[in-house]
Amino acid sequence: MPDPSLELSRRDDGFVVTARWNSDTGSDEINGPDEVVIRISNEAAPEVRRHGITSAVLHRMGRHVDDMVAEFHHMPSVGAYQVMASRYIEGRLAELAQARGATADGFEADLLAVYEDLAERRHIDPLGALATVTGRTRAALGRLLDIARQRNDQEGSSREHLA
Protein backbone atom coordinates (compact mmCIF):
# COMPACT_ATOMS: atom_id res chain seq x y z
CA MET A 1 0.00 0.00 0.00
CA PRO A 2 1.35 3.46 -0.89
CA ASP A 3 2.61 5.78 1.85
CA PRO A 4 -0.36 8.06 2.64
CA SER A 5 1.76 11.21 3.01
CA LEU A 6 4.01 11.10 -0.02
CA GLU A 7 5.23 14.02 -2.12
CA LEU A 8 6.81 13.67 -5.56
CA SER A 9 8.25 16.42 -7.79
CA ARG A 10 9.50 16.87 -11.34
CA ARG A 11 11.42 19.73 -13.01
CA ASP A 12 10.79 20.77 -16.60
CA ASP A 13 12.19 23.77 -18.48
CA GLY A 14 12.01 26.34 -15.66
CA PHE A 15 9.04 24.85 -13.82
CA VAL A 16 8.60 22.52 -10.86
CA VAL A 17 5.48 20.40 -10.45
CA THR A 18 4.82 18.74 -7.10
CA ALA A 19 2.13 16.18 -6.37
CA ARG A 20 1.08 15.34 -2.81
CA TRP A 21 -0.92 12.45 -1.50
CA ASN A 22 -2.20 13.36 1.98
CA SER A 23 -4.52 10.46 2.63
CA ASP A 24 -4.75 6.75 2.07
CA THR A 25 -7.82 5.77 0.01
CA GLY A 26 -7.74 2.26 1.44
CA SER A 27 -8.25 0.66 -1.97
CA ASP A 28 -6.10 -0.93 -4.67
CA GLU A 29 -7.41 1.47 -7.32
CA ILE A 30 -5.19 4.07 -8.89
CA ASN A 31 -5.82 7.47 -7.36
CA GLY A 32 -4.40 10.83 -8.26
CA PRO A 33 -2.81 13.24 -5.82
CA ASP A 34 -4.75 15.33 -3.32
CA GLU A 35 -2.79 18.40 -4.34
CA VAL A 36 -0.71 19.53 -7.33
CA VAL A 37 1.46 22.66 -7.22
CA ILE A 38 3.15 24.16 -10.28
CA ARG A 39 5.68 26.93 -9.74
CA ILE A 40 8.38 28.74 -11.64
CA SER A 41 11.78 27.51 -10.48
CA ASN A 42 14.42 29.86 -9.11
CA GLU A 43 16.66 29.04 -12.09
CA ALA A 44 13.99 29.86 -14.73
CA ALA A 45 14.96 31.99 -17.71
CA PRO A 46 13.55 35.53 -17.92
CA GLU A 47 11.18 34.61 -20.77
CA VAL A 48 9.73 31.79 -18.65
CA ARG A 49 9.09 34.27 -15.85
CA ARG A 50 7.57 36.78 -18.29
CA HIS A 51 5.06 34.28 -19.72
CA GLY A 52 4.32 32.47 -16.46
CA ILE A 53 2.20 29.32 -16.25
CA THR A 54 0.32 29.03 -19.53
CA SER A 55 -2.05 26.36 -20.82
CA ALA A 56 0.89 24.82 -22.73
CA VAL A 57 2.82 24.54 -19.46
CA LEU A 58 -0.22 22.96 -17.76
CA HIS A 59 -0.44 20.40 -20.56
CA ARG A 60 3.25 19.51 -20.21
CA MET A 61 2.97 19.27 -16.45
CA GLY A 62 0.02 16.90 -16.82
CA ARG A 63 2.37 14.31 -18.30
CA HIS A 64 4.61 14.64 -15.26
CA VAL A 65 1.61 14.18 -12.96
CA ASP A 66 0.76 10.97 -14.86
CA ASP A 67 4.31 9.73 -14.30
CA MET A 68 4.15 10.59 -10.59
CA VAL A 69 0.82 8.75 -10.21
CA ALA A 70 2.43 5.69 -11.81
CA GLU A 71 5.44 6.02 -9.50
CA PHE A 72 3.23 6.48 -6.43
CA HIS A 73 1.41 3.24 -7.27
CA HIS A 74 4.68 1.41 -7.99
CA MET A 75 3.74 0.82 -11.60
CA PRO A 76 6.81 -0.21 -13.58
CA SER A 77 5.80 1.87 -16.58
CA VAL A 78 7.08 5.19 -15.25
CA GLY A 79 8.81 7.67 -17.52
CA ALA A 80 9.14 7.57 -21.27
CA TYR A 81 7.46 4.17 -21.55
CA GLN A 82 4.40 5.50 -19.66
CA VAL A 83 4.15 8.48 -22.01
CA MET A 84 4.57 6.24 -25.06
CA ALA A 85 1.92 3.80 -23.82
CA SER A 86 -0.50 6.64 -23.00
CA ARG A 87 -0.08 8.20 -26.43
CA TYR A 88 -0.55 4.81 -28.08
CA ILE A 89 -3.78 4.19 -26.14
CA GLU A 90 -5.15 7.66 -26.90
CA GLY A 91 -4.34 7.29 -30.59
CA ARG A 92 -5.73 3.77 -30.86
CA LEU A 93 -9.00 4.72 -29.12
CA ALA A 94 -9.36 7.69 -31.47
CA GLU A 95 -8.72 5.49 -34.54
CA LEU A 96 -11.29 2.93 -33.42
CA ALA A 97 -13.88 5.63 -32.67
CA GLN A 98 -13.35 7.20 -36.08
CA ALA A 99 -13.64 3.82 -37.83
CA ARG A 100 -16.99 3.02 -36.21
CA GLY A 101 -18.37 6.57 -36.49
CA ALA A 102 -18.55 9.14 -33.75
CA THR A 103 -22.20 8.49 -32.89
CA ALA A 104 -22.16 4.70 -33.12
CA ASP A 105 -22.18 2.50 -30.05
CA GLY A 106 -19.01 0.62 -29.39
CA PHE A 107 -16.80 2.43 -26.88
CA GLU A 108 -16.71 -0.72 -24.75
CA ALA A 109 -15.56 -2.78 -27.73
CA ASP A 110 -12.86 -0.19 -28.46
CA LEU A 111 -11.62 -0.41 -24.87
CA LEU A 112 -11.56 -4.20 -25.07
CA ALA A 113 -9.62 -4.13 -28.36
CA VAL A 114 -6.99 -1.81 -26.85
CA TYR A 115 -6.88 -3.82 -23.60
CA GLU A 116 -6.33 -7.07 -25.51
CA ASP A 117 -3.69 -5.43 -27.71
CA LEU A 118 -1.80 -4.22 -24.63
CA ALA A 119 -2.08 -7.66 -23.03
CA GLU A 120 -0.78 -9.35 -26.20
CA ARG A 121 2.18 -6.96 -26.17
CA ARG A 122 2.81 -8.08 -22.57
CA HIS A 123 2.15 -4.69 -21.00
CA ILE A 124 2.61 -5.17 -17.25
CA ASP A 125 -0.72 -3.51 -16.32
CA PRO A 126 -3.08 -2.99 -19.27
CA LEU A 127 -6.02 -2.12 -17.03
CA GLY A 128 -3.96 0.43 -15.09
CA ALA A 129 -2.72 2.02 -18.32
CA LEU A 130 -6.28 2.32 -19.61
CA ALA A 131 -7.38 3.76 -16.26
CA THR A 132 -4.67 6.42 -16.37
CA VAL A 133 -5.43 7.46 -19.95
CA THR A 134 -9.23 7.42 -19.72
CA GLY A 135 -9.52 8.82 -16.19
CA ARG A 136 -11.76 5.94 -15.15
CA THR A 137 -11.30 3.64 -12.17
CA ARG A 138 -10.18 0.06 -12.59
CA ALA A 139 -13.61 -1.08 -11.39
CA ALA A 140 -15.46 1.04 -13.96
CA LEU A 141 -13.18 -0.16 -16.73
CA GLY A 142 -13.63 -3.76 -15.60
CA ARG A 143 -17.41 -3.35 -15.97
CA LEU A 144 -17.03 -1.81 -19.44
CA LEU A 145 -14.70 -4.61 -20.54
CA ASP A 146 -17.19 -7.19 -19.20
CA ILE A 147 -19.97 -5.55 -21.24
CA ALA A 148 -17.81 -5.75 -24.37
CA ARG A 149 -16.98 -9.42 -23.70
CA GLN A 150 -20.67 -10.25 -23.19
CA ARG A 151 -21.56 -8.51 -26.45
CA ASN A 152 -18.80 -10.43 -28.25
CA ASP A 153 -20.12 -13.70 -26.79
CA GLN A 154 -23.69 -12.84 -27.88
CA GLU A 155 -22.57 -11.87 -31.38
CA GLY A 156 -20.55 -15.08 -31.63
CA SER A 157 -23.57 -17.22 -30.71
CA SER A 158 -25.77 -15.31 -33.17
CA ARG A 159 -23.28 -16.01 -35.96
CA GLU A 160 -23.21 -19.72 -35.03
CA HIS A 161 -27.01 -19.90 -35.28
CA LEU A 162 -26.91 -18.32 -38.76
CA ALA A 163 -24.32 -20.77 -40.06
PDB file of C-alpha atoms in Angstrom:
ATOM      1  CA  MET A   1       0.000   0.000   0.000  1.00  0.00           C
ATOM      2  CA  PRO A   2       1.348   3.463  -0.889  1.00  0.00           C
ATOM      3  CA  ASP A   3       2.612   5.778   1.848  1.00  0.00           C
ATOM      4  CA  PRO A   4      -0.362   8.061   2.641  1.00  0.00           C
ATOM      5  CA  SER A   5       1.761  11.213   3.011  1.00  0.00           C
ATOM      6  CA  LEU A   6       4.010  11.098  -0.025  1.00  0.00           C
ATOM      7  CA  GLU A   7       5.229  14.022  -2.121  1.00  0.00           C
ATOM      8  CA  LEU A   8       6.810  13.673  -5.560  1.00  0.00           C
ATOM      9  CA  SER A   9       8.252  16.420  -7.793  1.00  0.00           C
ATOM     10  CA  ARG A  10       9.497  16.872 -11.345  1.00  0.00           C
ATOM     11  CA  ARG A  11      11.417  19.733 -13.011  1.00  0.00           C
ATOM     12  CA  ASP A  12      10.786  20.766 -16.597  1.00  0.00           C
ATOM     13  CA  ASP A  13      12.193  23.769 -18.475  1.00  0.00           C
ATOM     14  CA  GLY A  14      12.009  26.338 -15.662  1.00  0.00           C
ATOM     15  CA  PHE A  15       9.044  24.852 -13.817  1.00  0.00           C
ATOM     16  CA  VAL A  16       8.602  22.523 -10.858  1.00  0.00           C
ATOM     17  CA  VAL A  17       5.476  20.405 -10.448  1.00  0.00           C
ATOM     18  CA  THR A  18       4.822  18.738  -7.095  1.00  0.00           C
ATOM     19  CA  ALA A  19       2.126  16.178  -6.371  1.00  0.00           C
ATOM     20  CA  ARG A  20       1.084  15.335  -2.809  1.00  0.00           C
ATOM     21  CA  TRP A  21      -0.919  12.451  -1.499  1.00  0.00           C
ATOM     22  CA  ASN A  22      -2.197  13.363   1.980  1.00  0.00           C
ATOM     23  CA  SER A  23      -4.524  10.463   2.633  1.00  0.00           C
ATOM     24  CA  ASP A  24      -4.752   6.746   2.067  1.00  0.00           C
ATOM     25  CA  THR A  25      -7.815   5.772   0.007  1.00  0.00           C
ATOM     26  CA  GLY A  26      -7.739   2.255   1.436  1.00  0.00           C
ATOM     27  CA  SER A  27      -8.247   0.663  -1.967  1.00  0.00           C
ATOM     28  CA  ASP A  28      -6.102  -0.925  -4.666  1.00  0.00           C
ATOM     29  CA  GLU A  29      -7.413   1.472  -7.318  1.00  0.00           C
ATOM     30  CA  ILE A  30      -5.190   4.070  -8.892  1.00  0.00           C
ATOM     31  CA  ASN A  31      -5.817   7.471  -7.362  1.00  0.00           C
ATOM     32  CA  GLY A  32      -4.400  10.829  -8.255  1.00  0.00           C
ATOM     33  CA  PRO A  33      -2.813  13.239  -5.822  1.00  0.00           C
ATOM     34  CA  ASP A  34      -4.745  15.329  -3.315  1.00  0.00           C
ATOM     35  CA  GLU A  35      -2.792  18.404  -4.339  1.00  0.00           C
ATOM     36  CA  VAL A  36      -0.712  19.531  -7.329  1.00  0.00           C
ATOM     37  CA  VAL A  37       1.457  22.661  -7.225  1.00  0.00           C
ATOM     38  CA  ILE A  38       3.151  24.156 -10.277  1.00  0.00           C
ATOM     39  CA  ARG A  39       5.683  26.928  -9.737  1.00  0.00           C
ATOM     40  CA  ILE A  40       8.379  28.739 -11.644  1.00  0.00           C
ATOM     41  CA  SER A  41      11.778  27.512 -10.480  1.00  0.00           C
ATOM     42  CA  ASN A  42      14.419  29.864  -9.109  1.00  0.00           C
ATOM     43  CA  GLU A  43      16.656  29.040 -12.092  1.00  0.00           C
ATOM     44  CA  ALA A  44      13.985  29.863 -14.725  1.00  0.00           C
ATOM     45  CA  ALA A  45      14.958  31.985 -17.710  1.00  0.00           C
ATOM     46  CA  PRO A  46      13.552  35.532 -17.924  1.00  0.00           C
ATOM     47  CA  GLU A  47      11.183  34.613 -20.774  1.00  0.00           C
ATOM     48  CA  VAL A  48       9.733  31.786 -18.654  1.00  0.00           C
ATOM     49  CA  ARG A  49       9.090  34.266 -15.849  1.00  0.00           C
ATOM     50  CA  ARG A  50       7.573  36.775 -18.289  1.00  0.00           C
ATOM     51  CA  HIS A  51       5.057  34.283 -19.717  1.00  0.00           C
ATOM     52  CA  GLY A  52       4.324  32.471 -16.462  1.00  0.00           C
ATOM     53  CA  ILE A  53       2.203  29.319 -16.253  1.00  0.00           C
ATOM     54  CA  THR A  54       0.325  29.032 -19.528  1.00  0.00           C
ATOM     55  CA  SER A  55      -2.048  26.359 -20.825  1.00  0.00           C
ATOM     56  CA  ALA A  56       0.888  24.820 -22.730  1.00  0.00           C
ATOM     57  CA  VAL A  57       2.815  24.542 -19.461  1.00  0.00           C
ATOM     58  CA  LEU A  58      -0.215  22.956 -17.764  1.00  0.00           C
ATOM     59  CA  HIS A  59      -0.442  20.396 -20.563  1.00  0.00           C
ATOM     60  CA  ARG A  60       3.252  19.512 -20.215  1.00  0.00           C
ATOM     61  CA  MET A  61       2.974  19.268 -16.448  1.00  0.00           C
ATOM     62  CA  GLY A  62       0.022  16.904 -16.821  1.00  0.00           C
ATOM     63  CA  ARG A  63       2.374  14.313 -18.303  1.00  0.00           C
ATOM     64  CA  HIS A  64       4.611  14.639 -15.261  1.00  0.00           C
ATOM     65  CA  VAL A  65       1.611  14.177 -12.963  1.00  0.00           C
ATOM     66  CA  ASP A  66       0.757  10.975 -14.865  1.00  0.00           C
ATOM     67  CA  ASP A  67       4.312   9.730 -14.302  1.00  0.00           C
ATOM     68  CA  MET A  68       4.145  10.591 -10.592  1.00  0.00           C
ATOM     69  CA  VAL A  69       0.819   8.752 -10.212  1.00  0.00           C
ATOM     70  CA  ALA A  70       2.433   5.691 -11.807  1.00  0.00           C
ATOM     71  CA  GLU A  71       5.440   6.020  -9.500  1.00  0.00           C
ATOM     72  CA  PHE A  72       3.228   6.478  -6.431  1.00  0.00           C
ATOM     73  CA  HIS A  73       1.408   3.237  -7.266  1.00  0.00           C
ATOM     74  CA  HIS A  74       4.681   1.409  -7.994  1.00  0.00           C
ATOM     75  CA  MET A  75       3.740   0.816 -11.601  1.00  0.00           C
ATOM     76  CA  PRO A  76       6.809  -0.211 -13.576  1.00  0.00           C
ATOM     77  CA  SER A  77       5.801   1.869 -16.580  1.00  0.00           C
ATOM     78  CA  VAL A  78       7.080   5.188 -15.245  1.00  0.00           C
ATOM     79  CA  GLY A  79       8.810   7.669 -17.515  1.00  0.00           C
ATOM     80  CA  ALA A  80       9.138   7.574 -21.269  1.00  0.00           C
ATOM     81  CA  TYR A  81       7.459   4.174 -21.548  1.00  0.00           C
ATOM     82  CA  GLN A  82       4.403   5.501 -19.660  1.00  0.00           C
ATOM     83  CA  VAL A  83       4.148   8.477 -22.010  1.00  0.00           C
ATOM     84  CA  MET A  84       4.574   6.236 -25.056  1.00  0.00           C
ATOM     85  CA  ALA A  85       1.917   3.800 -23.819  1.00  0.00           C
ATOM     86  CA  SER A  86      -0.501   6.641 -23.001  1.00  0.00           C
ATOM     87  CA  ARG A  87      -0.076   8.199 -26.434  1.00  0.00           C
ATOM     88  CA  TYR A  88      -0.549   4.815 -28.076  1.00  0.00           C
ATOM     89  CA  ILE A  89      -3.785   4.186 -26.136  1.00  0.00           C
ATOM     90  CA  GLU A  90      -5.152   7.659 -26.903  1.00  0.00           C
ATOM     91  CA  GLY A  91      -4.336   7.285 -30.592  1.00  0.00           C
ATOM     92  CA  ARG A  92      -5.729   3.765 -30.855  1.00  0.00           C
ATOM     93  CA  LEU A  93      -9.004   4.717 -29.124  1.00  0.00           C
ATOM     94  CA  ALA A  94      -9.358   7.692 -31.474  1.00  0.00           C
ATOM     95  CA  GLU A  95      -8.724   5.495 -34.541  1.00  0.00           C
ATOM     96  CA  LEU A  96     -11.292   2.930 -33.423  1.00  0.00           C
ATOM     97  CA  ALA A  97     -13.884   5.631 -32.674  1.00  0.00           C
ATOM     98  CA  GLN A  98     -13.347   7.204 -36.084  1.00  0.00           C
ATOM     99  CA  ALA A  99     -13.640   3.820 -37.826  1.00  0.00           C
ATOM    100  CA  ARG A 100     -16.992   3.022 -36.206  1.00  0.00           C
ATOM    101  CA  GLY A 101     -18.370   6.572 -36.495  1.00  0.00           C
ATOM    102  CA  ALA A 102     -18.549   9.144 -33.751  1.00  0.00           C
ATOM    103  CA  THR A 103     -22.202   8.493 -32.894  1.00  0.00           C
ATOM    104  CA  ALA A 104     -22.161   4.699 -33.124  1.00  0.00           C
ATOM    105  CA  ASP A 105     -22.185   2.495 -30.049  1.00  0.00           C
ATOM    106  CA  GLY A 106     -19.014   0.617 -29.391  1.00  0.00           C
ATOM    107  CA  PHE A 107     -16.803   2.428 -26.881  1.00  0.00           C
ATOM    108  CA  GLU A 108     -16.706  -0.719 -24.750  1.00  0.00           C
ATOM    109  CA  ALA A 109     -15.563  -2.778 -27.735  1.00  0.00           C
ATOM    110  CA  ASP A 110     -12.861  -0.187 -28.464  1.00  0.00           C
ATOM    111  CA  LEU A 111     -11.623  -0.408 -24.869  1.00  0.00           C
ATOM    112  CA  LEU A 112     -11.556  -4.197 -25.072  1.00  0.00           C
ATOM    113  CA  ALA A 113      -9.617  -4.128 -28.357  1.00  0.00           C
ATOM    114  CA  VAL A 114      -6.988  -1.814 -26.851  1.00  0.00           C
ATOM    115  CA  TYR A 115      -6.881  -3.818 -23.595  1.00  0.00           C
ATOM    116  CA  GLU A 116      -6.330  -7.072 -25.509  1.00  0.00           C
ATOM    117  CA  ASP A 117      -3.695  -5.434 -27.707  1.00  0.00           C
ATOM    118  CA  LEU A 118      -1.796  -4.217 -24.633  1.00  0.00           C
ATOM    119  CA  ALA A 119      -2.081  -7.663 -23.032  1.00  0.00           C
ATOM    120  CA  GLU A 120      -0.782  -9.352 -26.204  1.00  0.00           C
ATOM    121  CA  ARG A 121       2.175  -6.957 -26.165  1.00  0.00           C
ATOM    122  CA  ARG A 122       2.808  -8.082 -22.569  1.00  0.00           C
ATOM    123  CA  HIS A 123       2.150  -4.688 -20.997  1.00  0.00           C
ATOM    124  CA  ILE A 124       2.613  -5.172 -17.251  1.00  0.00           C
ATOM    125  CA  ASP A 125      -0.719  -3.512 -16.315  1.00  0.00           C
ATOM    126  CA  PRO A 126      -3.082  -2.990 -19.272  1.00  0.00           C
ATOM    127  CA  LEU A 127      -6.024  -2.117 -17.033  1.00  0.00           C
ATOM    128  CA  GLY A 128      -3.963   0.425 -15.095  1.00  0.00           C
ATOM    129  CA  ALA A 129      -2.716   2.019 -18.320  1.00  0.00           C
ATOM    130  CA  LEU A 130      -6.284   2.319 -19.609  1.00  0.00           C
ATOM    131  CA  ALA A 131      -7.385   3.759 -16.262  1.00  0.00           C
ATOM    132  CA  THR A 132      -4.674   6.417 -16.374  1.00  0.00           C
ATOM    133  CA  VAL A 133      -5.434   7.464 -19.953  1.00  0.00           C
ATOM    134  CA  THR A 134      -9.233   7.417 -19.720  1.00  0.00           C
ATOM    135  CA  GLY A 135      -9.521   8.822 -16.189  1.00  0.00           C
ATOM    136  CA  ARG A 136     -11.755   5.938 -15.146  1.00  0.00           C
ATOM    137  CA  THR A 137     -11.304   3.639 -12.173  1.00  0.00           C
ATOM    138  CA  ARG A 138     -10.185   0.060 -12.593  1.00  0.00           C
ATOM    139  CA  ALA A 139     -13.606  -1.082 -11.385  1.00  0.00           C
ATOM    140  CA  ALA A 140     -15.460   1.045 -13.956  1.00  0.00           C
ATOM    141  CA  LEU A 141     -13.178  -0.161 -16.734  1.00  0.00           C
ATOM    142  CA  GLY A 142     -13.627  -3.759 -15.603  1.00  0.00           C
ATOM    143  CA  ARG A 143     -17.405  -3.345 -15.969  1.00  0.00           C
ATOM    144  CA  LEU A 144     -17.034  -1.807 -19.444  1.00  0.00           C
ATOM    145  CA  LEU A 145     -14.702  -4.614 -20.542  1.00  0.00           C
ATOM    146  CA  ASP A 146     -17.190  -7.194 -19.198  1.00  0.00           C
ATOM    147  CA  ILE A 147     -19.969  -5.551 -21.237  1.00  0.00           C
ATOM    148  CA  ALA A 148     -17.809  -5.755 -24.369  1.00  0.00           C
ATOM    149  CA  ARG A 149     -16.978  -9.423 -23.705  1.00  0.00           C
ATOM    150  CA  GLN A 150     -20.668 -10.248 -23.187  1.00  0.00           C
ATOM    151  CA  ARG A 151     -21.563  -8.514 -26.451  1.00  0.00           C
ATOM    152  CA  ASN A 152     -18.795 -10.427 -28.249  1.00  0.00           C
ATOM    153  CA  ASP A 153     -20.117 -13.704 -26.793  1.00  0.00           C
ATOM    154  CA  GLN A 154     -23.685 -12.840 -27.877  1.00  0.00           C
ATOM    155  CA  GLU A 155     -22.572 -11.872 -31.380  1.00  0.00           C
ATOM    156  CA  GLY A 156     -20.548 -15.084 -31.631  1.00  0.00           C
ATOM    157  CA  SER A 157     -23.571 -17.221 -30.715  1.00  0.00           C
ATOM    158  CA  SER A 158     -25.765 -15.311 -33.169  1.00  0.00           C
ATOM    159  CA  ARG A 159     -23.278 -16.012 -35.960  1.00  0.00           C
ATOM    160  CA  GLU A 160     -23.206 -19.722 -35.032  1.00  0.00           C
ATOM    161  CA  HIS A 161     -27.012 -19.899 -35.277  1.00  0.00           C
ATOM    162  CA  LEU A 162     -26.907 -18.319 -38.756  1.00  0.00           C
ATOM    163  CA  ALA A 163     -24.323 -20.765 -40.058  1.00  0.00           C
TER     164      ALA A 163
END
